Tab-separated table of C-alpha atoms and ligand atoms in Angstrom:
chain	number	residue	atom	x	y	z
A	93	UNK	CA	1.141	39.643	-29.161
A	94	UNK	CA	-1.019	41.838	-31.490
A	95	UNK	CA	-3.238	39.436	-31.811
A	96	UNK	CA	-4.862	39.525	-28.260
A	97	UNK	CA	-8.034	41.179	-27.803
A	98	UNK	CA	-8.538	44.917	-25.825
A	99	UNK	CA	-9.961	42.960	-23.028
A	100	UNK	CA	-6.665	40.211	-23.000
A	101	UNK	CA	-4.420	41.234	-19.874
A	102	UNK	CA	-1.078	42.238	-21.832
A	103	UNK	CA	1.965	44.435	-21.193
A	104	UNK	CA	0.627	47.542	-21.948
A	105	UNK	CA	-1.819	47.006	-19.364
A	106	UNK	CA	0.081	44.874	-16.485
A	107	UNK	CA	0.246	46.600	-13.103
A	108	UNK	CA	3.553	44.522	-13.296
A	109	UNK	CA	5.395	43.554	-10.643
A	110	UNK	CA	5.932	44.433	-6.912
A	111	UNK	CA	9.313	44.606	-7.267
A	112	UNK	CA	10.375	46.319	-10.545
A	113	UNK	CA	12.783	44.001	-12.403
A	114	UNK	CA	14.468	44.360	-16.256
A	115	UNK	CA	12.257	43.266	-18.989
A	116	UNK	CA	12.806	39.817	-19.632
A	117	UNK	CA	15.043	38.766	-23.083
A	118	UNK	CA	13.125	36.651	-25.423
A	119	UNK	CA	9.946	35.574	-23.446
A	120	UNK	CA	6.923	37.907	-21.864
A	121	UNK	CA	6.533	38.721	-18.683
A	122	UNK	CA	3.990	35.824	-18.170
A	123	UNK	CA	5.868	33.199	-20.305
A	124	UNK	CA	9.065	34.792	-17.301
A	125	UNK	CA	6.271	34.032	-14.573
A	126	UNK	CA	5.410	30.787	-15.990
A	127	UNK	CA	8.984	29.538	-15.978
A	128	UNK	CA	9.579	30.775	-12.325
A	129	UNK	CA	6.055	28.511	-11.061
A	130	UNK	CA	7.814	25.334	-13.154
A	131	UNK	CA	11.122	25.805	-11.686
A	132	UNK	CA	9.518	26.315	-7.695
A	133	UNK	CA	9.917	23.802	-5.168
A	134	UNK	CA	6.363	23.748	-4.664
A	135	UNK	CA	5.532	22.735	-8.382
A	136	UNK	CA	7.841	19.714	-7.970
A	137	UNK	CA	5.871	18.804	-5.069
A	138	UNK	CA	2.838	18.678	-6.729
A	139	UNK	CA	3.595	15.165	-8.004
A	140	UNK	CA	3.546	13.972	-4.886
A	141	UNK	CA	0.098	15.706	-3.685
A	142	UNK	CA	-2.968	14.467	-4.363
A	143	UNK	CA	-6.339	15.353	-4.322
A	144	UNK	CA	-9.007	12.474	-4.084
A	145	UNK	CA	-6.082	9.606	-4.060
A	146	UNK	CA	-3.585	9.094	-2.644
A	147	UNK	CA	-0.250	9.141	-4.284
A	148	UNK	CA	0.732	5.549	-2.890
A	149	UNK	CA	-3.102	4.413	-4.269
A	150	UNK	CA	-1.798	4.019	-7.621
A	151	UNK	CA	0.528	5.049	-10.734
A	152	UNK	CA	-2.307	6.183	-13.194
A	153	UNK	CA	-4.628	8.623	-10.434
A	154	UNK	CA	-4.195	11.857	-10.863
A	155	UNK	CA	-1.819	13.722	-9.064
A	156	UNK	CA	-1.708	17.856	-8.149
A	157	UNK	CA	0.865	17.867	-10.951
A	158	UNK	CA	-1.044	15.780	-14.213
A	159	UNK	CA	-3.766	18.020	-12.257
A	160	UNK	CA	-2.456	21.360	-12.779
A	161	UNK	CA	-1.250	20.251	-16.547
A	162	UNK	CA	-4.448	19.455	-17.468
A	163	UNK	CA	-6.174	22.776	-16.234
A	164	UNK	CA	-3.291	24.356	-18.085
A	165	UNK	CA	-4.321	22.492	-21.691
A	166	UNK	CA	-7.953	22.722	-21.212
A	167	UNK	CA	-7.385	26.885	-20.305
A	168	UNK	CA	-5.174	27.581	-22.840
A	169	UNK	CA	-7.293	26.562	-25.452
A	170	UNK	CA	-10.189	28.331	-24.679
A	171	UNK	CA	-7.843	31.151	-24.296
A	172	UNK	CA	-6.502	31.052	-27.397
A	173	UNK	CA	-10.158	30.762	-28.969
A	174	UNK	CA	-10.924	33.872	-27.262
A	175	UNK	CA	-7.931	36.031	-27.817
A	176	UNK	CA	-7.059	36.177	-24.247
A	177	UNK	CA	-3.244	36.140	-23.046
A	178	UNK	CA	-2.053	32.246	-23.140
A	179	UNK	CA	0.763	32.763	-21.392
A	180	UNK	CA	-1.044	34.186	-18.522
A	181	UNK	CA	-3.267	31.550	-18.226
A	182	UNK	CA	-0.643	29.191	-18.296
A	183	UNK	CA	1.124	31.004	-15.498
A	184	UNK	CA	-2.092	31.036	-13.189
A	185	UNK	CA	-3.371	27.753	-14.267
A	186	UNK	CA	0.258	26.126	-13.429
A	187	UNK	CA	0.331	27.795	-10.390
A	188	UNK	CA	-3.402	27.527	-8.851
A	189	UNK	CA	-2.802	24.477	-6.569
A	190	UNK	CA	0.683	25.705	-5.322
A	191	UNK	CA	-0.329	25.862	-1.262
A	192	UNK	CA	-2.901	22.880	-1.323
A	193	UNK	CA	-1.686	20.361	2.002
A	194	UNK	CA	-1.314	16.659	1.670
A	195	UNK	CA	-4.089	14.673	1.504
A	196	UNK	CA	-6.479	17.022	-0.760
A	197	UNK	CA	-9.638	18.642	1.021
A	198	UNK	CA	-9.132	16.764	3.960
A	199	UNK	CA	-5.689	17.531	5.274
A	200	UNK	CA	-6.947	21.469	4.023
A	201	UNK	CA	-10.064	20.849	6.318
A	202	UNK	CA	-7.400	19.593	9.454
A	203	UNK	CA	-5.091	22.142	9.075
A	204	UNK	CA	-8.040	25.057	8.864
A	205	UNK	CA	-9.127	23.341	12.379
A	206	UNK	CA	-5.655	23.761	13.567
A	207	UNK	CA	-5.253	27.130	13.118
A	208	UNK	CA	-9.046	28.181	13.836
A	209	UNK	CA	-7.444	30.306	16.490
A	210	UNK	CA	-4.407	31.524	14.714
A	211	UNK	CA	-5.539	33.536	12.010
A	212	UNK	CA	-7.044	30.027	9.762
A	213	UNK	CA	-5.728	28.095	7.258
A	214	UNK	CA	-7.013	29.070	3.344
A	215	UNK	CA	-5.123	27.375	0.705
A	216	UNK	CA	-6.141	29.402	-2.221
A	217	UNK	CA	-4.439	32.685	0.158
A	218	UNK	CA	-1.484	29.880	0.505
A	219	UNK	CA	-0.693	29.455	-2.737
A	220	UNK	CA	-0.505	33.146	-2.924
A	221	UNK	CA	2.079	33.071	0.089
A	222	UNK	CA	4.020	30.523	-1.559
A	223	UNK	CA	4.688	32.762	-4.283
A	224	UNK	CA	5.119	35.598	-2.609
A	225	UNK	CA	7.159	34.726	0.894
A	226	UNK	CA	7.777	30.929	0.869
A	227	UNK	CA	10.295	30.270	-2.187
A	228	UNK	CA	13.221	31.128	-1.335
A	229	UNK	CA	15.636	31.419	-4.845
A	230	UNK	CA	15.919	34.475	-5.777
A	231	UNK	CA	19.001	36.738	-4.427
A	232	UNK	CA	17.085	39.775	-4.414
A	233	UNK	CA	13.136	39.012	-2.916
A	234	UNK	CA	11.631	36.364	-1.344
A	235	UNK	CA	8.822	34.478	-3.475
A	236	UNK	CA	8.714	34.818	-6.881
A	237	UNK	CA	7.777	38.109	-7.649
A	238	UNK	CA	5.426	37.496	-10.034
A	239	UNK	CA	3.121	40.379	-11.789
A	240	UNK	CA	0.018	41.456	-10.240
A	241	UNK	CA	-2.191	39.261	-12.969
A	242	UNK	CA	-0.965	36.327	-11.822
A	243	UNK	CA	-1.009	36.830	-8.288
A	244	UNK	CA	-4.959	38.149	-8.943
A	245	UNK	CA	-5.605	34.628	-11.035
A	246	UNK	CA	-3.196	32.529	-8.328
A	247	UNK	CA	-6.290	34.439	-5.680
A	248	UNK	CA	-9.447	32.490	-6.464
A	249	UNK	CA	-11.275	32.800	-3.098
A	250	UNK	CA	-10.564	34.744	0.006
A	251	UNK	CA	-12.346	35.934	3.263
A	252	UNK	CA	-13.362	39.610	3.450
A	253	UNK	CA	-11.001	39.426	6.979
A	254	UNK	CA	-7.691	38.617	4.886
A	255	UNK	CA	-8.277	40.693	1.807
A	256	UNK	CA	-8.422	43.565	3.825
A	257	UNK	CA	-4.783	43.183	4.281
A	258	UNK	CA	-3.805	42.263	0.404
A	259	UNK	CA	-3.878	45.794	-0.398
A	260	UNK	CA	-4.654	46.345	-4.356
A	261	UNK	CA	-5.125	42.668	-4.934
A	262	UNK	CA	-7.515	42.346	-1.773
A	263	UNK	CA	-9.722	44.802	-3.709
A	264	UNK	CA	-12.178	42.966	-5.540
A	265	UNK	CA	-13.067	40.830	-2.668
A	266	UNK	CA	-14.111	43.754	-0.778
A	267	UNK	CA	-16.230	45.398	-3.689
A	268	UNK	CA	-17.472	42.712	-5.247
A	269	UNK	CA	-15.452	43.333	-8.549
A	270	UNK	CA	-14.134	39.900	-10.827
A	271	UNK	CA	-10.828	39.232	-11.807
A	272	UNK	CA	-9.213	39.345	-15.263
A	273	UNK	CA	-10.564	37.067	-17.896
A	274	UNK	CA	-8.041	34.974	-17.951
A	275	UNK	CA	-8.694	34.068	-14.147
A	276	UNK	CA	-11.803	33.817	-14.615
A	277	UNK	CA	-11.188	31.246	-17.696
A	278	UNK	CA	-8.408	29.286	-15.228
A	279	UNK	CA	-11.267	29.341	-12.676
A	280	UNK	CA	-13.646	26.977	-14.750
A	281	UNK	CA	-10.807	25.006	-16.771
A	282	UNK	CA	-10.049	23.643	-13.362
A	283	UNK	CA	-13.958	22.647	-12.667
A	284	UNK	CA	-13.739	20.657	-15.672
A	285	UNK	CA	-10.123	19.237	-14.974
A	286	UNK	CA	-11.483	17.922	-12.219
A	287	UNK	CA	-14.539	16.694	-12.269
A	288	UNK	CA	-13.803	15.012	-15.698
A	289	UNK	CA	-10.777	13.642	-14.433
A	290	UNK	CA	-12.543	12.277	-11.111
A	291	UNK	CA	-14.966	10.591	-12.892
A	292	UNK	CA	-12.043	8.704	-15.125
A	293	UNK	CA	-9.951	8.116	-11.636
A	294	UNK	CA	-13.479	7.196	-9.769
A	295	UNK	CA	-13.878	4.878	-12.535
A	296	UNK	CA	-10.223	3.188	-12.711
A	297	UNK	CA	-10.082	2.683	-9.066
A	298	UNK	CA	-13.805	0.684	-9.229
A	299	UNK	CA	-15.449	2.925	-6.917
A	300	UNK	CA	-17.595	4.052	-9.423
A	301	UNK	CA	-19.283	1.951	-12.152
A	302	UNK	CA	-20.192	2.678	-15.592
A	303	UNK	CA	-23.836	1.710	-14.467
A	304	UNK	CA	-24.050	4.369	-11.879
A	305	UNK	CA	-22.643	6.843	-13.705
A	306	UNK	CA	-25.371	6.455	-16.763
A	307	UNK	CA	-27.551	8.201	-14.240
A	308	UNK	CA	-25.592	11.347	-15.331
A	309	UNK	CA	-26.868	12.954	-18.267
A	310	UNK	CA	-23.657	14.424	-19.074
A	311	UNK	CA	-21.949	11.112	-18.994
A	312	UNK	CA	-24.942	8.593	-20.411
A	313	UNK	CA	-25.253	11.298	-23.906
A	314	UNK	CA	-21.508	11.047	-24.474
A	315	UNK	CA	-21.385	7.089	-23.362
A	316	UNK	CA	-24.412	6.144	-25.506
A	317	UNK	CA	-22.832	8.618	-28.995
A	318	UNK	CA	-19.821	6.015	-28.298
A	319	UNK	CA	-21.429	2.438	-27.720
A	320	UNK	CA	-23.664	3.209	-31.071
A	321	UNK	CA	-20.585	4.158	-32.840
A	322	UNK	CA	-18.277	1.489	-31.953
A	323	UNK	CA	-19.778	-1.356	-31.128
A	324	UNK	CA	-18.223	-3.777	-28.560
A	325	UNK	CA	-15.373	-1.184	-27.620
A	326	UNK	CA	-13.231	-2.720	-24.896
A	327	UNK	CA	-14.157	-1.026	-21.256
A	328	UNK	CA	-11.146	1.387	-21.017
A	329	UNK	CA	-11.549	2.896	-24.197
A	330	UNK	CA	-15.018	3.405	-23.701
A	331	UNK	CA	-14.172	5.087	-20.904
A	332	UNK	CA	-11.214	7.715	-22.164
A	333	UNK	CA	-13.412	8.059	-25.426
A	334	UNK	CA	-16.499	9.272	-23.663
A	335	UNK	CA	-14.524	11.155	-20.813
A	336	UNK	CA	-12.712	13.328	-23.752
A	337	UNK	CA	-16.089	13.753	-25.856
A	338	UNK	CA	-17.717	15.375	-22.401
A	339	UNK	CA	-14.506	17.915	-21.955
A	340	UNK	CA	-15.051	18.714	-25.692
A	341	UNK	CA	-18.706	19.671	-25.132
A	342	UNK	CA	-17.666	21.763	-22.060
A	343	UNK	CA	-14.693	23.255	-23.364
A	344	UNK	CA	-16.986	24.217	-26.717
A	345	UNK	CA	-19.267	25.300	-24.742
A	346	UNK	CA	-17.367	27.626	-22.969
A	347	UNK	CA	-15.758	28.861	-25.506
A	348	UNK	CA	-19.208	30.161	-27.538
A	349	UNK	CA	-20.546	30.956	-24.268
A	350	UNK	CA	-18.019	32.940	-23.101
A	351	UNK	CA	-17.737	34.778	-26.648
A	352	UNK	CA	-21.711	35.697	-26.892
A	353	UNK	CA	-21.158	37.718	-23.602
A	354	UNK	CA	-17.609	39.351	-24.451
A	355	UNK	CA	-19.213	40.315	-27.649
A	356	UNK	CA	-22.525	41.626	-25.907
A	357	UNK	CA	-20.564	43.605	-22.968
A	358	UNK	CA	-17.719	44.700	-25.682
A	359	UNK	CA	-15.111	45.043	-22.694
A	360	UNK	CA	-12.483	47.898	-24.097
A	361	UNK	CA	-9.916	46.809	-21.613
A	362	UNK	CA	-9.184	43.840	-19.018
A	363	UNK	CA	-10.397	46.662	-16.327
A	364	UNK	CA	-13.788	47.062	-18.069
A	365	UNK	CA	-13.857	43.432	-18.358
A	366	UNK	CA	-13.294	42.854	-14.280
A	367	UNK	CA	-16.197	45.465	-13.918
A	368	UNK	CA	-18.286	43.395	-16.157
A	369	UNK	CA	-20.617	40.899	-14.702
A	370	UNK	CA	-18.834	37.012	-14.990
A	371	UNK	CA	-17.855	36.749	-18.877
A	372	UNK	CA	-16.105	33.567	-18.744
A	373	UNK	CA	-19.500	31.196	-17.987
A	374	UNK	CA	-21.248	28.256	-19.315
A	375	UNK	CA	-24.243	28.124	-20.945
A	376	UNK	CA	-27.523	27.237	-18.590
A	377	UNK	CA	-28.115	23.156	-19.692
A	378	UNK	CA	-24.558	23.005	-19.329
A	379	UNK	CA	-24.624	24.254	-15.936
A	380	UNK	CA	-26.791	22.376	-14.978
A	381	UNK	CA	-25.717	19.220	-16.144
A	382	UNK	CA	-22.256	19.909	-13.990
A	383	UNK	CA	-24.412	20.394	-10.972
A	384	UNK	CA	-25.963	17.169	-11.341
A	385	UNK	CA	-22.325	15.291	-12.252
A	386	UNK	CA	-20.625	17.757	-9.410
A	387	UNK	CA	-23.472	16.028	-6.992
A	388	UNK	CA	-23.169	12.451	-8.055
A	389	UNK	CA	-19.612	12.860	-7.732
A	390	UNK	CA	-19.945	14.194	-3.880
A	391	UNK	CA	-22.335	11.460	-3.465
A	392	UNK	CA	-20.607	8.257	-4.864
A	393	UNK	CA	-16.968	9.212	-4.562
A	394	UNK	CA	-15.403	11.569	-2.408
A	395	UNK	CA	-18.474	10.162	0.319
A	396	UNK	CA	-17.503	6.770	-0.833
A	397	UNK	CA	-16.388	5.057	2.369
A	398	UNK	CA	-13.217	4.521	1.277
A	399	UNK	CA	-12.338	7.512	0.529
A	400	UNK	CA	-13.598	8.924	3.605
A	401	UNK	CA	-10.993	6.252	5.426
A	402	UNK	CA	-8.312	7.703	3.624
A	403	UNK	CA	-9.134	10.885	4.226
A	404	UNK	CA	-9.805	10.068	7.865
A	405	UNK	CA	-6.588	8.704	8.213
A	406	UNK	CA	-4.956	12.047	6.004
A	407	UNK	CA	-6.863	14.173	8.854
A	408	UNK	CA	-5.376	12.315	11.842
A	409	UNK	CA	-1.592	12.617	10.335
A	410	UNK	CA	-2.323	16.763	10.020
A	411	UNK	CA	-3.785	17.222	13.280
A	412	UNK	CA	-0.827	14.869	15.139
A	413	UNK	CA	1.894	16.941	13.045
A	414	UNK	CA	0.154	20.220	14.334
A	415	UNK	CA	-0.265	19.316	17.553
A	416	UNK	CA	3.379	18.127	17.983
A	417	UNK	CA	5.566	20.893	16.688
A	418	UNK	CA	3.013	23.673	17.886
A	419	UNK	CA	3.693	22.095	21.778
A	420	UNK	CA	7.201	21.683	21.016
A	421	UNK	CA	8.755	23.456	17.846
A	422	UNK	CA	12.092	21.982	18.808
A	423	UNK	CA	11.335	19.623	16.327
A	424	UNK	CA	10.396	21.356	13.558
A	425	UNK	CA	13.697	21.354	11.003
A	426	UNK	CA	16.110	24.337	11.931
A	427	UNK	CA	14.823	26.571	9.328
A	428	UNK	CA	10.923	26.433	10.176
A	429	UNK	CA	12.558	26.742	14.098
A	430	UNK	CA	13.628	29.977	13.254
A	431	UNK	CA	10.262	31.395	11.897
A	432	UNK	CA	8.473	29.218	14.732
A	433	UNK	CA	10.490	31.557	17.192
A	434	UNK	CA	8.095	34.815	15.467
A	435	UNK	CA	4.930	32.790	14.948
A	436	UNK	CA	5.094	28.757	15.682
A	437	UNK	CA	1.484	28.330	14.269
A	438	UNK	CA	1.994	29.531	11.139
A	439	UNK	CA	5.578	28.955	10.578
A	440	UNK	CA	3.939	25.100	11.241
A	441	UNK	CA	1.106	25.709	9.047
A	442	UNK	CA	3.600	26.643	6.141
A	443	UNK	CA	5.940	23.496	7.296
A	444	UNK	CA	2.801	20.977	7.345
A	445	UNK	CA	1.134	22.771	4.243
A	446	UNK	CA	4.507	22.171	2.149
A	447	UNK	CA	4.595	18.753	2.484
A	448	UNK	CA	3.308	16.120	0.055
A	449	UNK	CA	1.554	12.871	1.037
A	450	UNK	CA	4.337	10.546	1.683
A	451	UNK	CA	6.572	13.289	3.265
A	452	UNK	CA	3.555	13.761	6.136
A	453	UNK	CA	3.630	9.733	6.393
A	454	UNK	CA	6.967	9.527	6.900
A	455	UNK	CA	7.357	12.708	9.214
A	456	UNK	CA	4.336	11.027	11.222
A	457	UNK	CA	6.304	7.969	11.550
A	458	UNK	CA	9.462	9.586	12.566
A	459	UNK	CA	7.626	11.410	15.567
A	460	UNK	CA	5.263	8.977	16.454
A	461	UNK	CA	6.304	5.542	15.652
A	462	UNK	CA	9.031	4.548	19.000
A	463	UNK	CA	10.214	1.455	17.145
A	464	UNK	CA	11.346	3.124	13.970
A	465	UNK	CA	15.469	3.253	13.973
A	466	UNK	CA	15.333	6.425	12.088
A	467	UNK	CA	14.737	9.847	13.262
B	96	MG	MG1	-7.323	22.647	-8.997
């Protein structure tokens, strides 16, 4: 690993993990931390989780899972560009959608209403709780016990009113400090996961056209490079070839972005590089051209009406599963009845949060639907 930069999060500098454990044999302690995310019962799940789809919608949409791949390609090249610790990123970038509900932003919007007077509902602060409480695999700790860099990347957002009770990793929300470089990095790989990957679903499922989106400058430069070099291209391969030409200009111009300001700031460790204003950035046009795609998208797709029934319909199934099991937990599963008997809300929350789409559809049926056989 000699080859990462002072400011890459290594070994030598880990504030390793909460629980000290043996160095691993053969593999880091983020290629260890990686391996524990794939083999989780919430990564699995993430095929079955969606975020603008969903699942039943279609074989080719994205899921959580192609999601969190993707973020996980796009980050580790740029990481690898700028000497920063690959494994790491893999770990975080794997990991970063771990405690997202069914049924994307909406079912997170339901369930953040549920618990409005139970402490809320956050799912980046979720995903953290998965790995850190909710697996349960390992004979000696709940969670994962993953090291401190991956837990800070796993952290994206969180209110001022929770990270007072995170302790060291709660920090930097409190005094306005960034996190490592390689969170920062997973931070924007997933921006341009998703909206690049949203425009390609938006486009697939025929809510969007390629006519509308030519209003985009960040789709109509790419599209019009393509159409003048390949003439009469059939439609699908127009589309994939201009959706991978606009990652390449983001992901290039991340990369020299990001570099100009590492090399300007000349961070001499990972902890002068979280001190450091935002390293890991686009450059202005760029920005700006994201903002414009980032609106259209809002606009066209996720406000596109059919979307919003979907997620209408993803909102009602949340609030009906809260509602019943927080009135009666008797029918929550055995296991979530024993953690209902300390805190129903939140033992709920977890149950509700864990499941994928067609789990909640089913589990809706079961409690709701009197001439279904099956209980
Ligand atoms: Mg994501």
């Amino acid at each position: 690993m000699s080859s990462l930069a002072p400011y890459a999060v290594d070994k030598r500098n880990s504030r390793g993990r909460r629980l000290t454990e043996p160095s691993p044999l053969g593999r880091s302690e983020f290629q260890r931390d990686r391996d524990r995310i794939v083999h989780s019962n919430a990564f699995r799940r993430l095929e079955y989780k969606t975020q603008v789809f969903v699942n039943h919608e279609g074989d080719l949409f994205r899921t959580r899972l192609t999601h969190s791949l993707e973020v996980a390609q796009i980050a580790r090249s740029v990481a690898r560009s700028l000497r920063l610790n690959e494994d790491l990123v893999e770990a975080i970038a794997l990991a970063h959608d771990l405690g997202h509900t069914p049924f994307g932003h909406s079912g997170q919007d339901a369930l953040n209403a549920c618990m409005k007077d139970h402490g809320g509902f956050e799912h980046n602060l979720q995903s953290l709780r998965v790995v850190d409480v909710l697996e349960e695999r390992y004979a000696a700790f709940d969670g994962l016990n993953l090291c401190f860099e991956t837990r800070e990347g796993i952290l994206k957002h969180c209110s001022r009113a929770n990270a007072r009770h995170l302790g060291d990793l709660g920090e930097r929300f409190l005094s306005d400090r960034r996190p490592s470089l390689e969170a920062q990095l997973c931070n924007l790989a997933d921006e341009i996961a998703y909206n690049n990957h949203d425009v390609d679903d938006g486009l697939r499922s025929g809510l969007l056209s390629l006519d509308q989106l030519s209003e985009v400058a960040a789709f109509s430069r790419p599209l019009a490079e393509v159409r003048q070099h390949h003439p009469g291209l059939p439609e699908r391969r127009l589309i994939h070839e201009t959706v991978r030409r606009m990652i390449s200009v983001l992901v290039n111009d991340l990369t020299e972005t990001s570099r100009g300001k590492i090399r300007d700031v000349a961070p001499g460790s990972p902890d002068e590089a979280r001190r450091a204003p935002g390293l890991i950035a686009f450059g202005a046009p760029v920005r700006r051209e994201q903002l414009e795609l980032k609106a259209f998208l809002r606009e066209h797709l996720y406000r596109h009406y059919r979307v919003q029934r979907m997620a209408a319909k993803g909102k009602r199934t949340v609030r009906d599963l809260f509602e019943a099991f927080t009135s009666d937990p008797r029918l929550l599963p055995p296991q979530y009845q024993t953690k209902a008997a300390g805190d129903p809300f939140r033992a709920t929350a977890d149950y509700i949060a864990g499941m994928t789409d067609r789990f909640a559809i089913r589990e809706h049926r079961r409690l709701f639907a009197v001439e279904e056989a099956t209980i």
